[in-house]
């Protein structure tokens, strides 16, 4: 049986992580995975867990939480008629295939490689958050045919390798191709469900060595349960704060934060 002296400190760290992720999600509207993956890694390493599979646990657990948060989000947006079901229908298969491919790829990669991927892509995401403009356009409509297949598969694959939902890549993608921002945000929540459901399910059956306590496959159950509970409590607080202050400068601060975290991931990868 897991010793309480090991489990209780981990639970305390996870409570703080879930609370922070919920506030950031409500305040800035960004996906929790950008916060959760590095936070889980820090928490598990602080408790003395490591090894070549640890980053896989962080990705898988983050994706499991995204199932719940994305379902809640897409339901709320759909009630307001903001979700573009046609985009989900045309893009869903390719995104799901990319997510499945990403899961198998992540299951064969060591933590150091996954840290390098998170770090490199995280820097790019941070730069876009800091300097990107909603007026930027690559075209007047979303890609079709082979371009859609390649782009959708890439979104699903990269999202799993980052442990994130559909918003980080989906919102910029749709905005760059002339989808109104509110519709892009709502539809990207659907991307999150399509990405997280198959990947988290497969991760439940992925063997993981030297994992933290109460881990099934690569999904850590205490981290999953506590994160969901805390985000339910704290996301409304972030929403209230967003209405009380200008979120634009805060988003730039968060972009800097993400880049620092990503650069630290790269540092760890290169020094490993």
PDB file of C-alpha atoms in Angstrom, residues 158-254:
ATOM      1  CA  UNK A 158       1.509  17.676 -32.043  1.00  0.00           C
ATOM      2  CA  UNK A 159      -1.250  18.188 -29.471  1.00  0.00           C
ATOM      3  CA  UNK A 160      -0.679  14.706 -28.028  1.00  0.00           C
ATOM      4  CA  UNK A 161       3.101  15.142 -28.000  1.00  0.00           C
ATOM      5  CA  UNK A 162       2.509  18.379 -26.040  1.00  0.00           C
ATOM      6  CA  UNK A 163      -0.256  16.932 -23.810  1.00  0.00           C
ATOM      7  CA  UNK A 164      -2.617  19.765 -24.769  1.00  0.00           C
ATOM      8  CA  UNK A 165      -6.136  20.142 -26.161  1.00  0.00           C
ATOM      9  CA  UNK A 166      -7.449  21.710 -29.323  1.00  0.00           C
ATOM     10  CA  UNK A 167      -7.242  25.404 -28.494  1.00  0.00           C
ATOM     11  CA  UNK A 168      -3.503  25.986 -28.703  1.00  0.00           C
ATOM     12  CA  UNK A 169      -3.250  24.959 -32.353  1.00  0.00           C
ATOM     13  CA  UNK A 170      -6.903  24.953 -33.398  1.00  0.00           C
ATOM     14  CA  UNK A 171      -7.740  28.578 -32.612  1.00  0.00           C
ATOM     15  CA  UNK A 172      -4.747  30.091 -34.481  1.00  0.00           C
ATOM     16  CA  UNK A 173      -5.312  27.694 -37.394  1.00  0.00           C
ATOM     17  CA  UNK A 174      -8.958  28.640 -37.843  1.00  0.00           C
ATOM     18  CA  UNK A 175      -8.304  32.341 -37.247  1.00  0.00           C
ATOM     19  CA  UNK A 176      -5.571  32.364 -39.898  1.00  0.00           C
ATOM     20  CA  UNK A 177      -8.120  30.981 -42.357  1.00  0.00           C
ATOM     21  CA  UNK A 178     -10.831  33.546 -41.686  1.00  0.00           C
ATOM     22  CA  UNK A 179     -12.983  31.715 -39.110  1.00  0.00           C
ATOM     23  CA  UNK A 180     -14.373  34.308 -36.651  1.00  0.00           C
ATOM     24  CA  UNK A 181     -12.527  34.138 -33.333  1.00  0.00           C
ATOM     25  CA  UNK A 182     -15.541  33.239 -31.156  1.00  0.00           C
ATOM     26  CA  UNK A 183     -16.486  30.414 -33.516  1.00  0.00           C
ATOM     27  CA  UNK A 184     -12.844  29.283 -33.641  1.00  0.00           C
ATOM     28  CA  UNK A 185     -12.606  29.122 -29.829  1.00  0.00           C
ATOM     29  CA  UNK A 186     -15.878  27.187 -29.562  1.00  0.00           C
ATOM     30  CA  UNK A 187     -15.013  24.735 -32.328  1.00  0.00           C
ATOM     31  CA  UNK A 188     -11.495  24.192 -30.959  1.00  0.00           C
ATOM     32  CA  UNK A 189     -13.107  22.843 -27.779  1.00  0.00           C
ATOM     33  CA  UNK A 190     -14.484  20.099 -30.007  1.00  0.00           C
ATOM     34  CA  UNK A 191     -10.986  19.495 -31.339  1.00  0.00           C
ATOM     35  CA  UNK A 192      -9.942  18.947 -27.717  1.00  0.00           C
ATOM     36  CA  UNK A 193     -12.480  16.139 -27.239  1.00  0.00           C
ATOM     37  CA  UNK A 194     -11.421  14.472 -30.502  1.00  0.00           C
ATOM     38  CA  UNK A 195      -7.749  14.651 -29.466  1.00  0.00           C
ATOM     39  CA  UNK A 196      -8.075  13.652 -25.820  1.00  0.00           C
ATOM     40  CA  UNK A 197     -10.563  10.747 -25.957  1.00  0.00           C
ATOM     41  CA  UNK A 198      -8.583   8.285 -28.122  1.00  0.00           C
ATOM     42  CA  UNK A 199      -5.171   9.305 -26.809  1.00  0.00           C
ATOM     43  CA  UNK A 200      -6.078   9.072 -23.109  1.00  0.00           C
ATOM     44  CA  UNK A 201      -7.840   5.738 -23.701  1.00  0.00           C
ATOM     45  CA  UNK A 202      -4.739   4.304 -25.385  1.00  0.00           C
ATOM     46  CA  UNK A 203      -2.464   5.692 -22.671  1.00  0.00           C
ATOM     47  CA  UNK A 204      -4.450   3.695 -20.080  1.00  0.00           C
ATOM     48  CA  UNK A 205      -2.962   0.549 -21.644  1.00  0.00           C
ATOM     49  CA  UNK A 206       0.561   1.894 -22.113  1.00  0.00           C
ATOM     50  CA  UNK A 207       3.112   0.181 -19.827  1.00  0.00           C
ATOM     51  CA  UNK A 208       5.032   2.699 -17.733  1.00  0.00           C
ATOM     52  CA  UNK A 209       8.043   1.968 -15.545  1.00  0.00           C
ATOM     53  CA  UNK A 210       8.713   3.625 -12.161  1.00  0.00           C
ATOM     54  CA  UNK A 211       5.497   5.661 -12.348  1.00  0.00           C
ATOM     55  CA  UNK A 212       4.122   7.730  -9.431  1.00  0.00           C
ATOM     56  CA  UNK A 213       1.633   5.971  -7.113  1.00  0.00           C
ATOM     57  CA  UNK A 214      -1.815   4.975  -8.423  1.00  0.00           C
ATOM     58  CA  UNK A 215      -0.916   5.257 -12.094  1.00  0.00           C
ATOM     59  CA  UNK A 216      -2.950   3.148 -14.549  1.00  0.00           C
ATOM     60  CA  UNK A 217      -0.999   2.689 -17.755  1.00  0.00           C
ATOM     61  CA  UNK A 218       0.412   6.198 -18.125  1.00  0.00           C
ATOM     62  CA  UNK A 219      -2.488   8.082 -16.475  1.00  0.00           C
ATOM     63  CA  UNK A 220      -1.967   9.115 -12.849  1.00  0.00           C
ATOM     64  CA  UNK A 221      -5.365   8.857 -11.168  1.00  0.00           C
ATOM     65  CA  UNK A 222      -4.759  11.219  -8.192  1.00  0.00           C
ATOM     66  CA  UNK A 223      -3.464  13.946 -10.524  1.00  0.00           C
ATOM     67  CA  UNK A 224      -6.431  13.452 -12.839  1.00  0.00           C
ATOM     68  CA  UNK A 225      -9.084  13.530 -10.095  1.00  0.00           C
ATOM     69  CA  UNK A 226      -7.621  16.439  -8.133  1.00  0.00           C
ATOM     70  CA  UNK A 227      -7.028  18.543 -11.230  1.00  0.00           C
ATOM     71  CA  UNK A 228     -10.619  18.114 -12.399  1.00  0.00           C
ATOM     72  CA  UNK A 229     -11.999  18.931  -8.942  1.00  0.00           C
ATOM     73  CA  UNK A 230      -9.852  22.041  -8.518  1.00  0.00           C
ATOM     74  CA  UNK A 231     -10.427  23.423 -12.017  1.00  0.00           C
ATOM     75  CA  UNK A 232     -14.185  23.129 -11.479  1.00  0.00           C
ATOM     76  CA  UNK A 233     -13.769  25.306  -8.394  1.00  0.00           C
ATOM     77  CA  UNK A 234     -11.263  27.856  -9.665  1.00  0.00           C
ATOM     78  CA  UNK A 235     -12.099  28.375 -13.354  1.00  0.00           C
ATOM     79  CA  UNK A 236     -15.111  30.594 -12.433  1.00  0.00           C
ATOM     80  CA  UNK A 237     -12.740  32.719 -10.335  1.00  0.00           C
ATOM     81  CA  UNK A 238     -10.531  33.226 -13.382  1.00  0.00           C
ATOM     82  CA  UNK A 239     -13.584  34.153 -15.466  1.00  0.00           C
ATOM     83  CA  UNK A 240     -14.597  36.811 -12.921  1.00  0.00           C
ATOM     84  CA  UNK A 241     -11.060  38.217 -12.898  1.00  0.00           C
ATOM     85  CA  UNK A 242     -11.110  38.354 -16.704  1.00  0.00           C
ATOM     86  CA  UNK A 243     -14.188  40.587 -16.593  1.00  0.00           C
ATOM     87  CA  UNK A 244     -12.604  42.818 -13.959  1.00  0.00           C
ATOM     88  CA  UNK A 245      -9.329  43.558 -15.768  1.00  0.00           C
ATOM     89  CA  UNK A 246      -7.801  43.832 -19.226  1.00  0.00           C
ATOM     90  CA  UNK A 247      -6.593  40.320 -20.154  1.00  0.00           C
ATOM     91  CA  UNK A 248      -4.334  41.422 -23.048  1.00  0.00           C
ATOM     92  CA  UNK A 249      -1.284  42.452 -20.995  1.00  0.00           C
ATOM     93  CA  UNK A 250      -1.837  39.425 -18.766  1.00  0.00           C
ATOM     94  CA  UNK A 251      -1.789  37.200 -21.836  1.00  0.00           C
ATOM     95  CA  UNK A 252       1.586  38.629 -22.819  1.00  0.00           C
ATOM     96  CA  UNK A 253       2.895  37.992 -19.305  1.00  0.00           C
ATOM     97  CA  UNK A 254       1.608  34.430 -19.548  1.00  0.00           C
TER      98      UNK A 254
END
